[in-house]
XYZ file of C-alpha atoms in Angstrom:
657
model
C 63.237 45.889 47.662
C 65.315 43.310 45.766
C 64.380 39.707 44.909
C 66.227 36.576 45.755
C 66.505 33.820 43.104
C 65.156 30.465 43.643
C 66.658 27.691 45.710
C 66.759 23.948 45.208
C 63.583 22.037 45.815
C 62.956 19.606 48.747
C 60.362 16.831 48.895
C 58.979 15.549 52.178
C 56.830 12.574 53.114
C 54.893 12.624 56.204
C 55.578 9.601 58.331
C 51.953 9.208 60.070
C 50.552 7.154 57.248
C 48.133 7.900 54.555
C 44.945 6.914 56.309
C 45.484 9.377 59.072
C 46.103 12.266 56.350
C 43.094 11.312 54.292
C 40.673 11.777 57.319
C 41.003 15.418 56.379
C 39.072 14.777 53.217
C 35.984 14.461 55.272
C 36.235 17.687 57.197
C 33.398 20.022 56.759
C 33.965 22.515 53.863
C 33.261 25.710 55.631
C 35.449 24.488 58.674
C 38.311 23.647 55.921
C 38.105 27.330 54.557
C 38.037 28.532 58.125
C 41.412 26.813 58.932
C 43.162 28.289 55.873
C 41.850 31.805 56.900
C 43.128 31.260 60.340
C 46.678 30.416 58.902
C 46.687 33.897 57.395
C 45.385 35.611 60.579
C 48.050 33.712 62.620
C 50.629 35.025 60.169
C 49.506 38.580 61.251
C 47.457 39.350 58.174
C 44.994 42.300 58.417
C 43.366 41.167 55.222
C 42.425 37.644 54.009
C 40.122 37.258 50.963
C 38.565 33.836 49.888
C 37.679 33.634 46.211
C 35.493 31.022 44.577
C 36.566 30.986 40.829
C 33.807 29.632 38.618
C 33.543 28.232 35.210
C 31.355 29.788 32.478
C 28.733 27.136 33.667
C 28.881 28.400 37.289
C 30.722 25.418 38.810
C 33.503 26.264 41.233
C 36.719 25.173 39.560
C 39.163 26.854 42.042
C 39.415 28.060 45.695
C 41.906 30.958 46.367
C 42.817 32.070 49.722
C 44.941 35.286 49.743
C 46.245 36.946 52.876
C 48.871 39.950 53.493
C 50.597 38.258 56.471
C 54.184 37.858 56.866
C 54.622 35.103 54.544
C 57.054 32.166 54.533
C 60.713 31.807 53.475
C 62.094 28.553 52.084
C 63.383 27.553 55.445
C 60.121 28.326 57.327
C 58.178 26.339 54.587
C 60.319 23.329 54.979
C 59.913 23.440 58.653
C 56.160 23.890 58.608
C 55.494 21.106 55.901
C 58.150 18.706 57.054
C 56.352 16.737 59.769
C 52.601 16.141 60.597
C 51.647 18.145 63.789
C 54.811 20.452 63.427
C 54.221 24.174 63.799
C 56.086 27.367 64.878
C 52.924 28.164 66.838
C 53.312 25.178 69.341
C 55.038 26.925 72.073
C 53.468 30.383 71.437
C 50.119 32.128 72.359
C 50.453 35.344 70.218
C 51.464 36.336 66.733
C 55.073 37.388 65.949
C 54.408 41.105 66.831
C 52.756 40.052 70.300
C 49.581 41.803 69.266
C 47.012 39.097 68.569
C 46.171 35.685 69.937
C 47.109 32.674 67.990
C 44.417 30.209 66.734
C 46.463 27.133 65.628
C 48.722 24.936 67.787
C 48.430 21.395 66.178
C 50.144 21.707 62.840
C 47.152 20.465 60.903
C 45.618 23.632 59.409
C 47.150 23.075 55.821
C 45.741 19.524 55.569
C 42.161 20.817 55.737
C 42.683 21.765 52.132
C 42.167 17.854 51.238
C 38.426 18.518 52.044
C 38.257 21.187 49.132
C 40.068 19.775 45.998
C 42.681 17.515 44.420
C 45.800 19.629 43.914
C 47.206 22.420 46.300
C 49.611 25.232 45.679
C 50.964 27.610 48.322
C 52.876 30.526 46.866
C 54.229 32.854 49.729
C 56.364 35.938 49.663
C 58.446 36.938 52.762
C 61.089 39.308 53.662
C 64.574 37.950 54.485
C 66.800 40.931 55.663
C 66.022 43.648 52.939
C 65.294 41.039 50.292
C 61.947 39.628 49.148
C 61.962 35.912 48.754
C 59.356 33.497 47.441
C 58.406 29.729 47.991
C 56.048 27.477 46.441
C 54.689 24.316 48.150
C 52.884 21.679 46.046
C 50.672 18.755 47.206
C 48.079 16.520 45.817
C 45.246 14.145 46.823
C 46.838 11.396 44.899
C 49.871 11.483 47.227
C 48.604 13.185 50.413
C 51.683 12.369 52.342
C 54.076 13.954 49.865
C 54.807 17.684 49.920
C 57.232 19.523 47.596
C 58.864 22.812 48.715
C 60.904 24.826 46.243
C 62.159 28.252 45.929
C 60.462 30.602 43.573
C 60.432 34.262 42.444
C 58.242 36.356 44.731
C 54.695 36.589 43.287
C 53.880 39.919 44.790
C 55.690 43.115 45.766
C 54.489 42.699 49.399
C 54.660 39.806 51.856
C 51.776 37.493 51.911
C 50.531 33.880 51.021
C 48.147 32.667 48.413
C 46.663 29.246 48.484
C 45.250 27.844 45.269
C 43.198 24.638 45.439
C 42.004 23.097 42.256
C 38.392 21.652 42.377
C 37.793 18.610 40.234
C 34.636 18.486 38.118
C 32.831 15.831 40.317
C 33.506 17.578 43.462
C 30.311 18.574 45.396
C 30.964 22.009 47.124
C 27.523 22.263 48.602
C 28.835 23.635 51.867
C 30.443 26.462 50.186
C 27.920 27.287 47.556
C 25.003 27.316 50.088
C 23.285 30.846 50.883
C 24.251 30.524 54.408
C 28.018 29.665 53.820
C 29.151 33.254 54.451
C 27.215 33.491 57.591
C 28.499 30.173 58.754
C 32.224 31.386 58.257
C 31.428 34.431 60.074
C 30.222 32.527 62.906
C 33.437 30.511 63.083
C 35.623 33.738 62.990
C 33.252 35.967 64.912
C 34.967 36.264 68.176
C 38.344 37.117 66.415
C 36.980 39.591 64.090
C 35.193 41.427 67.080
C 38.388 41.403 69.025
C 40.356 42.809 66.312
C 38.298 45.285 64.236
C 41.184 46.135 62.103
C 41.137 42.611 60.571
C 39.046 42.272 57.326
C 37.903 38.896 55.871
C 35.958 38.530 52.785
C 34.226 35.399 51.367
C 33.281 35.228 47.719
C 33.361 38.994 47.508
C 31.452 39.668 50.681
C 33.054 41.086 53.893
C 32.406 39.203 57.085
C 30.664 41.195 59.695
C 30.260 39.627 63.215
C 27.812 42.512 64.179
C 25.420 40.793 61.648
C 25.116 37.737 63.912
C 25.159 39.508 67.175
C 21.949 38.321 69.178
C 22.082 41.452 71.311
C 24.263 44.080 72.661
C 27.191 42.766 74.736
C 26.834 42.896 78.295
C 29.512 43.738 80.918
C 29.266 41.472 83.920
C 30.317 42.981 87.318
C 32.584 40.696 89.309
C 32.471 39.771 92.912
C 36.124 40.283 93.901
C 38.188 40.280 97.034
C 39.531 43.499 98.429
C 42.824 43.089 96.851
C 41.262 44.155 93.533
C 39.575 47.311 94.876
C 42.236 49.717 93.504
C 42.301 48.455 89.927
C 41.419 50.990 87.392
C 39.507 50.248 85.366
C 37.823 47.384 87.417
C 38.080 43.942 85.923
C 34.972 42.914 83.874
C 33.610 40.008 81.629
C 32.021 41.120 78.449
C 29.400 38.542 77.513
C 28.898 38.466 73.637
C 25.750 36.518 72.594
C 25.461 35.459 68.955
C 22.257 34.655 66.973
C 23.883 31.552 65.440
C 25.440 28.501 66.863
C 29.293 28.998 67.156
C 31.807 26.370 67.980
C 32.226 26.197 71.561
C 34.636 28.920 72.922
C 37.011 29.280 75.836
C 36.957 32.455 77.881
C 39.334 35.088 76.181
C 41.776 36.916 78.395
C 42.075 40.445 77.234
C 43.842 43.703 78.189
C 41.954 46.650 79.386
C 41.177 47.649 75.863
C 39.481 44.261 75.022
C 42.362 43.048 72.919
C 42.363 39.247 73.304
C 45.645 37.777 74.402
C 45.026 34.204 75.384
C 42.249 31.467 75.493
C 41.793 30.378 79.048
C 40.403 27.027 80.465
C 37.721 24.645 79.228
C 35.418 25.756 76.356
C 32.022 26.876 77.432
C 29.048 25.227 75.938
C 25.380 25.567 76.320
C 22.320 24.188 74.488
C 20.346 27.439 74.483
C 22.890 30.351 74.549
C 25.710 30.747 71.927
C 28.271 33.118 73.459
C 31.882 34.059 73.843
C 33.006 35.642 77.223
C 35.905 38.137 77.292
C 37.637 38.816 80.653
C 39.082 42.293 80.627
C 41.675 43.689 82.943
C 44.578 46.201 83.102
C 46.404 43.521 85.054
C 46.837 41.609 81.751
C 48.260 44.671 79.764
C 51.862 43.821 79.860
C 51.983 40.115 80.512
C 54.338 37.835 78.601
C 53.470 34.379 77.292
C 54.906 32.715 80.329
C 52.947 35.087 82.494
C 49.663 34.243 80.793
C 50.213 30.552 81.285
C 50.767 31.135 85.129
C 47.283 32.876 85.528
C 45.507 29.983 87.300
C 48.125 30.489 90.154
C 48.594 34.270 90.007
C 45.152 35.381 89.375
C 42.866 32.460 90.614
C 40.406 34.755 92.530
C 39.800 36.891 89.503
C 39.335 33.830 87.192
C 36.921 32.147 89.625
C 34.873 35.405 90.014
C 34.656 35.618 86.219
C 33.489 31.937 85.801
C 30.864 32.513 88.567
C 29.555 35.577 86.970
C 29.366 33.831 83.573
C 27.460 30.879 85.088
C 24.922 33.231 86.732
C 24.292 35.165 83.678
C 24.071 32.283 81.310
C 21.425 30.605 83.551
C 19.365 33.868 83.580
C 19.560 34.347 79.880
C 18.546 30.672 79.277
C 15.386 31.253 81.449
C 14.620 34.492 79.675
C 14.852 32.898 76.230
C 12.809 29.845 77.148
C 10.076 32.113 78.648
C 10.061 34.113 75.537
C 9.777 31.086 73.296
C 6.941 29.765 75.477
C 5.070 33.050 75.543
C 5.181 33.334 71.713
C 3.708 29.725 71.238
C 0.936 30.654 73.814
C 0.217 33.857 71.911
C 0.061 31.727 68.690
C -2.221 29.197 70.298
C 0.357 26.451 69.733
C 1.447 25.735 73.283
C 0.085 22.229 74.158
C -0.189 22.291 77.940
C -2.460 24.043 80.328
C -0.990 26.648 82.676
C -1.372 24.463 85.669
C -0.271 20.809 85.118
C -2.984 18.165 85.837
C -0.191 15.781 87.251
C 3.366 15.664 88.307
C 4.249 13.657 85.159
C 2.817 16.270 83.079
C 4.772 18.949 84.763
C 8.001 17.013 83.853
C 6.856 16.418 80.351
C 6.009 20.204 80.045
C 9.425 21.160 81.512
C 11.127 18.931 78.978
C 9.166 20.346 76.083
C 10.004 23.874 77.058
C 13.828 22.917 77.000
C 13.450 21.181 73.663
C 11.454 23.942 71.812
C 13.858 26.462 73.077
C 16.925 24.633 71.821
C 15.122 24.048 68.413
C 13.561 27.457 68.332
C 15.537 28.553 65.170
C 14.793 25.466 63.546
C 10.929 25.766 63.942
C 9.129 26.772 60.835
C 8.115 30.531 61.236
C 4.349 30.170 60.769
C 1.401 28.220 59.525
C 0.662 24.545 59.358
C 4.430 23.477 59.379
C 5.025 25.292 62.583
C 2.046 23.612 64.197
C 3.119 20.242 62.943
C 6.482 20.566 64.255
C 5.313 21.523 67.858
C 2.724 18.585 67.850
C 5.502 16.265 66.689
C 7.667 17.233 69.662
C 4.851 16.922 71.979
C 3.781 13.506 70.651
C 7.330 12.218 71.092
C 7.563 13.265 74.632
C 4.225 11.922 75.491
C 4.576 8.422 73.848
C 8.296 7.721 72.841
C 10.986 10.035 73.829
C 13.353 8.025 71.871
C 11.885 9.253 68.782
C 12.751 12.873 69.670
C 16.389 12.970 68.177
C 15.152 11.658 64.939
C 12.278 14.294 64.747
C 14.792 17.007 65.479
C 17.245 15.742 62.819
C 15.088 14.694 59.918
C 11.981 16.836 60.340
C 13.296 20.098 61.860
C 16.845 19.629 60.293
C 18.349 20.830 63.724
C 22.045 21.174 63.419
C 24.360 18.461 64.841
C 25.912 20.837 67.407
C 22.350 21.815 68.772
C 21.398 18.079 68.723
C 24.572 17.192 70.731
C 23.999 20.049 73.264
C 20.392 18.984 73.746
C 21.354 15.333 74.214
C 24.061 16.287 76.831
C 21.479 18.416 78.619
C 18.595 15.806 78.719
C 21.051 12.913 79.456
C 22.092 14.909 82.622
C 18.704 14.899 83.993
C 15.703 12.392 84.860
C 13.282 14.044 82.439
C 13.313 11.498 79.533
C 13.245 8.684 82.158
C 10.266 9.970 84.058
C 8.415 10.518 80.798
C 9.155 7.084 79.661
C 8.094 5.516 83.021
C 4.857 7.588 82.852
C 4.245 6.286 79.275
C 4.890 2.602 80.351
C 2.474 3.037 83.319
C -0.374 4.658 81.387
C -0.091 1.948 78.553
C -0.364 -0.838 81.089
C -3.212 0.839 82.834
C -5.161 1.279 79.360
C -4.374 -2.384 78.665
C -5.785 -3.564 82.067
C -8.940 -1.531 81.507
C -9.289 -2.582 77.878
C -9.198 -6.201 78.904
C -11.864 -5.489 81.490
C -13.959 -3.809 79.059
C -13.943 -6.895 76.830
C -14.455 -9.353 79.610
C -17.421 -7.456 80.883
C -19.177 -7.076 77.646
C -21.030 -10.312 76.714
C -20.905 -9.459 72.959
C -17.252 -8.724 72.947
C -16.385 -11.726 75.089
C -18.326 -13.886 72.699
C -16.405 -12.540 69.647
C -12.952 -12.713 71.316
C -10.913 -15.695 70.156
C -8.475 -17.041 72.614
C -6.075 -18.617 70.204
C -5.220 -15.958 67.868
C -6.511 -12.743 69.943
C -6.308 -13.068 73.709
C -3.291 -15.256 74.018
C -1.078 -13.231 71.855
C -2.038 -10.040 73.812
C -1.127 -11.878 77.064
C 2.234 -13.077 75.597
C 3.091 -9.369 75.007
C 2.298 -8.392 78.565
C 3.838 -10.940 80.955
C 4.460 -8.195 83.422
C 0.949 -9.302 84.652
C 2.659 -12.202 86.373
C 5.599 -10.050 87.545
C 7.781 -7.122 86.231
C 10.817 -9.102 85.343
C 8.873 -11.475 83.109
C 8.482 -8.730 80.630
C 12.213 -9.057 79.802
C 12.295 -12.790 79.813
C 12.509 -15.030 76.750
C 11.466 -18.552 75.256
C 13.928 -21.413 75.697
C 14.534 -24.220 73.151
C 15.396 -26.848 75.435
C 12.386 -26.010 77.686
C 10.027 -26.322 74.738
C 11.123 -29.840 74.123
C 10.618 -30.880 77.700
C 7.249 -29.293 77.967
C 6.302 -31.068 74.602
C 7.273 -34.530 76.132
C 4.955 -34.206 79.215
C 2.163 -32.170 77.597
C -0.391 -34.488 76.097
C -0.292 -37.113 78.904
C -0.671 -34.702 81.705
C -3.032 -31.869 80.351
C -4.870 -33.752 77.594
C -4.801 -33.704 73.777
C -6.351 -30.160 73.690
C -3.558 -28.341 75.314
C -0.857 -26.992 73.059
C 2.263 -24.705 73.476
C 1.944 -21.178 72.146
C 4.293 -21.976 69.247
C 1.942 -24.762 67.990
C -1.112 -22.715 67.798
C -1.175 -22.696 63.964
C -1.769 -26.552 64.209
C -5.093 -26.305 66.033
C -6.825 -23.274 64.557
C -9.438 -23.864 61.894
C -9.435 -21.830 58.518
C -11.831 -19.439 59.828
C -9.637 -18.722 62.810
C -12.511 -18.972 65.398
C -11.733 -22.245 67.089
C -10.547 -21.448 70.561
C -11.246 -24.884 72.119
C -7.730 -25.250 73.433
C -5.696 -24.669 76.576
C -2.482 -22.905 75.776
C 0.819 -22.763 77.642
C 2.914 -19.705 77.648
C 6.390 -20.217 78.974
C 9.391 -18.048 79.593
C 12.778 -18.416 81.121
C 15.236 -15.933 82.906
C 18.672 -16.399 84.399
C 21.175 -14.446 86.551
C 24.481 -15.333 88.125
C 22.835 -16.941 91.065
C 19.824 -18.935 89.662
C 17.288 -19.671 86.996
C 13.644 -18.986 87.053
C 10.860 -20.401 84.700
C 7.248 -19.501 84.245
C 4.531 -21.636 82.718
C 1.141 -19.966 82.193
C -1.735 -22.326 81.128
C -4.666 -20.157 79.800
C -7.950 -22.117 80.123
C -10.670 -21.857 77.495
C -13.616 -19.913 78.709
C -15.964 -22.740 78.876
C -13.931 -24.537 81.573
C -14.626 -23.703 85.176
C -11.383 -24.606 86.953
C -12.087 -27.329 89.619
C -10.276 -30.140 91.501
C -9.589 -32.092 88.156
C -7.770 -29.073 86.544
C -5.979 -28.180 89.569
C -4.592 -31.767 89.867
C -3.633 -31.873 86.290
C -1.461 -28.658 86.579
C 0.013 -29.855 89.848
C 0.840 -33.293 88.349
C 2.406 -31.546 85.326
C 4.563 -29.258 87.737
C 5.968 -32.154 89.574
C 6.678 -34.076 86.357
C 8.469 -31.319 84.969
C 10.666 -30.601 87.990
C 11.394 -34.325 88.280
C 12.508 -34.418 84.518
C 16.185 -35.678 84.360
C 17.256 -32.470 82.562
C 15.973 -30.293 85.614
C 16.121 -32.648 88.622
C 18.503 -31.413 91.066
C 19.099 -28.137 89.223
C 19.023 -24.684 91.109
C 15.830 -23.640 89.489
C 12.457 -22.151 90.482
C 9.319 -22.917 88.606
C 6.058 -20.915 88.693
C 3.071 -22.569 87.199
C -0.089 -20.291 86.574
C -3.506 -21.641 85.886
C -5.616 -18.566 84.387
C -9.318 -18.892 83.984
C -12.522 -16.788 83.832
C -13.876 -18.682 86.833
C -12.966 -21.220 89.455
C -15.222 -23.676 91.313
C -16.037 -23.502 95.077
C -14.526 -27.021 95.503
C -10.998 -25.629 95.162
C -11.492 -22.620 97.305
C -9.815 -24.065 100.265
C -6.952 -25.106 98.137
C -6.150 -21.533 96.789
C -7.134 -19.768 100.143
C -4.779 -21.184 102.676
C -3.501 -19.468 105.812
C -0.056 -18.297 105.651
C -0.096 -18.265 101.761
C -1.014 -15.499 99.251
C -4.289 -15.853 97.692
C -4.183 -18.253 94.849
C -1.065 -20.184 95.806
C -2.278 -23.771 95.603
C 1.023 -25.672 95.953
C 4.344 -24.269 97.410
C 7.435 -26.336 97.143
C 11.087 -25.591 97.082
C 11.286 -26.276 93.281
C 8.089 -24.887 92.235
C 4.767 -23.013 92.911
C 1.241 -23.664 91.458
C -1.006 -20.718 91.207
C -4.709 -20.451 90.185
C -5.844 -17.031 89.176
C -9.139 -15.650 87.739
C -8.770 -12.744 85.243
C -10.291 -10.357 87.757
C -7.816 -11.225 90.372
C -4.873 -11.117 87.872
C -5.839 -7.616 86.565
C -6.752 -6.299 89.940
C -3.365 -7.266 91.463
C -1.487 -5.748 88.489
C -3.388 -2.552 88.856
C -2.881 -2.371 92.621
C 1.081 -2.235 91.799
C 0.319 0.654 89.568
C -1.892 2.500 92.119
C 0.724 4.921 93.435
C 1.795 5.996 89.780
C -1.781 6.197 88.847
C -2.421 8.880 91.408
C 0.668 10.836 90.534
C -0.416 10.707 86.829
C -3.973 11.750 87.655
C -5.059 8.848 85.329
C -8.606 8.200 84.505
C -9.767 5.266 82.594
C -12.285 6.366 79.974
C -14.050 4.251 77.395
C -12.557 6.293 74.561
C -9.010 6.188 75.826
C -8.837 2.400 76.509
C -10.444 1.692 73.176
C -7.964 3.827 71.360
C -5.062 2.253 73.058
C -6.312 -1.256 72.077
C -6.841 -0.189 68.485
C -3.346 1.438 68.245
C -1.542 -1.447 69.908
C -3.315 -4.644 69.361
C -5.418 -3.921 66.267
C -4.782 -7.557 64.806
C -5.910 -9.133 68.062
C -9.310 -7.539 68.574
C -12.897 -8.505 68.335
C -14.490 -7.066 65.241
C -16.896 -4.897 67.151
C -13.799 -2.956 68.779
C -12.109 -2.440 65.367
C -15.063 -0.721 63.959
C -15.984 2.924 64.607
């Protein structure tokens, strides 16, 4: 076959801007190689070889992708490289000979080369009539928007294209040099190689074989079809192919009766547990044109709907089977952390979430020994105490792939499981805190050791939900601090201080608790403002008429302050003590008012509460959840919670084993 002489060179500048082109430098390296392979396959190649040429020191210096496709003429090359997003594939679904499905439609595949090196050369040979013609395309990372196309002598005696990418010395090609690089590339090309067994692709000398990553034998799914399909021979069927490695999400492939893929239909299927590709095979598709394939949603809607229904049913069944097998294996190894029968509804939810997580992460779990046990324990611990840590554990400890973590997040975000677990953790922590305080107050030694200033009061400040759920989200207010300070000494005496001033009254040994402390918070919404003032009395004070009058006068002085007078604001003042005197019993036990409410005005409320009443009321609100969680307060449990959460605020006797 004669050769044609070269033609003049042409240089093109992409108009989309350099920053948009340079984004391809960050593409994953295996994905970049896959795109170059797809270009060859879309050119009807039956053979594509990827070579990694190395220096004497073993470093990759050049990447070469060679195919035996139909190649490019100068005219075709100028069209292909002239504009960003331009491709001859845009309005087609099949290769030129109508035998194979096309992969690319966006005109971006060639730009993936930027992720692999700094200079790029395409040398392509094609037939033009009876003549072999050649073309060379040149590009570089220095000018990524500029591409030079020039005629050249044919490099081979047969059509085909060779891409050469020069790799600079400082370029890290970890993705391509990893042991599993070949398998990762196989996973990306697997559905195509299985559909077209006549195609051969090699990577660094190794043929890519999709059968190596098959999880199990393909399964043909029978379809529930209307009577209009009764005479079809053979009957339409979906072949469900399951992979042992995570593949990119795949659409259902429309195939002829022999399984030759013609068209990718509908949305891409994704699942957090099963990696698969569905092939819908029917003789009805044997002679369809490109336009006919685009019309399938209207012409074959019952068949497509039946196929999707069968896929969903089989996918659910396989997910349950795989999860059951993972759980069974952990039980056999003695690693499964839950009893067969959950002790509470919350534990059942936690166990269900654990089963999902370990199933998705099954390939990332160490195979045996202490690392495997540690990984399982970390997952259980995260679910039990802080579900927010789960994704960090999966990423940093188990090195679970990004796709698997994304699928798992989507699955969990679509359920209430993390929210239920988080709520259960909050409830049990609060119950442990309540019972921990009761233990301290009931023990004479612990009560004598407990310092109000730097121990009890900081713990209460971290648990303002004792006074109402919303106060746990409230904050301090600078202006309020100044107003309280202005009235403090005159109304409550010189021993009373704000929580921010505790460092001014403690002695060097830290054991001076002879003060009354005010905690204060503020919260707002669109309609109103609420403020809470909590006066924690020192344990030697039995609250009587004098103390009640002090807090009431203080409340009235605050609400009459010019800064707040006439403002739409509700104040709540709490006087909290170990014990109150009988002389105020009628003041805090009035008919028509809740117990403890001593003064109820439009602008403010004054409450007197003992620690026993405060903790009992808070526990009562958690009673329903306590029953659902099957919570039981044990000495060991509450002490452990206090040590883990409030180690700096505990009496010495509780910090010692």
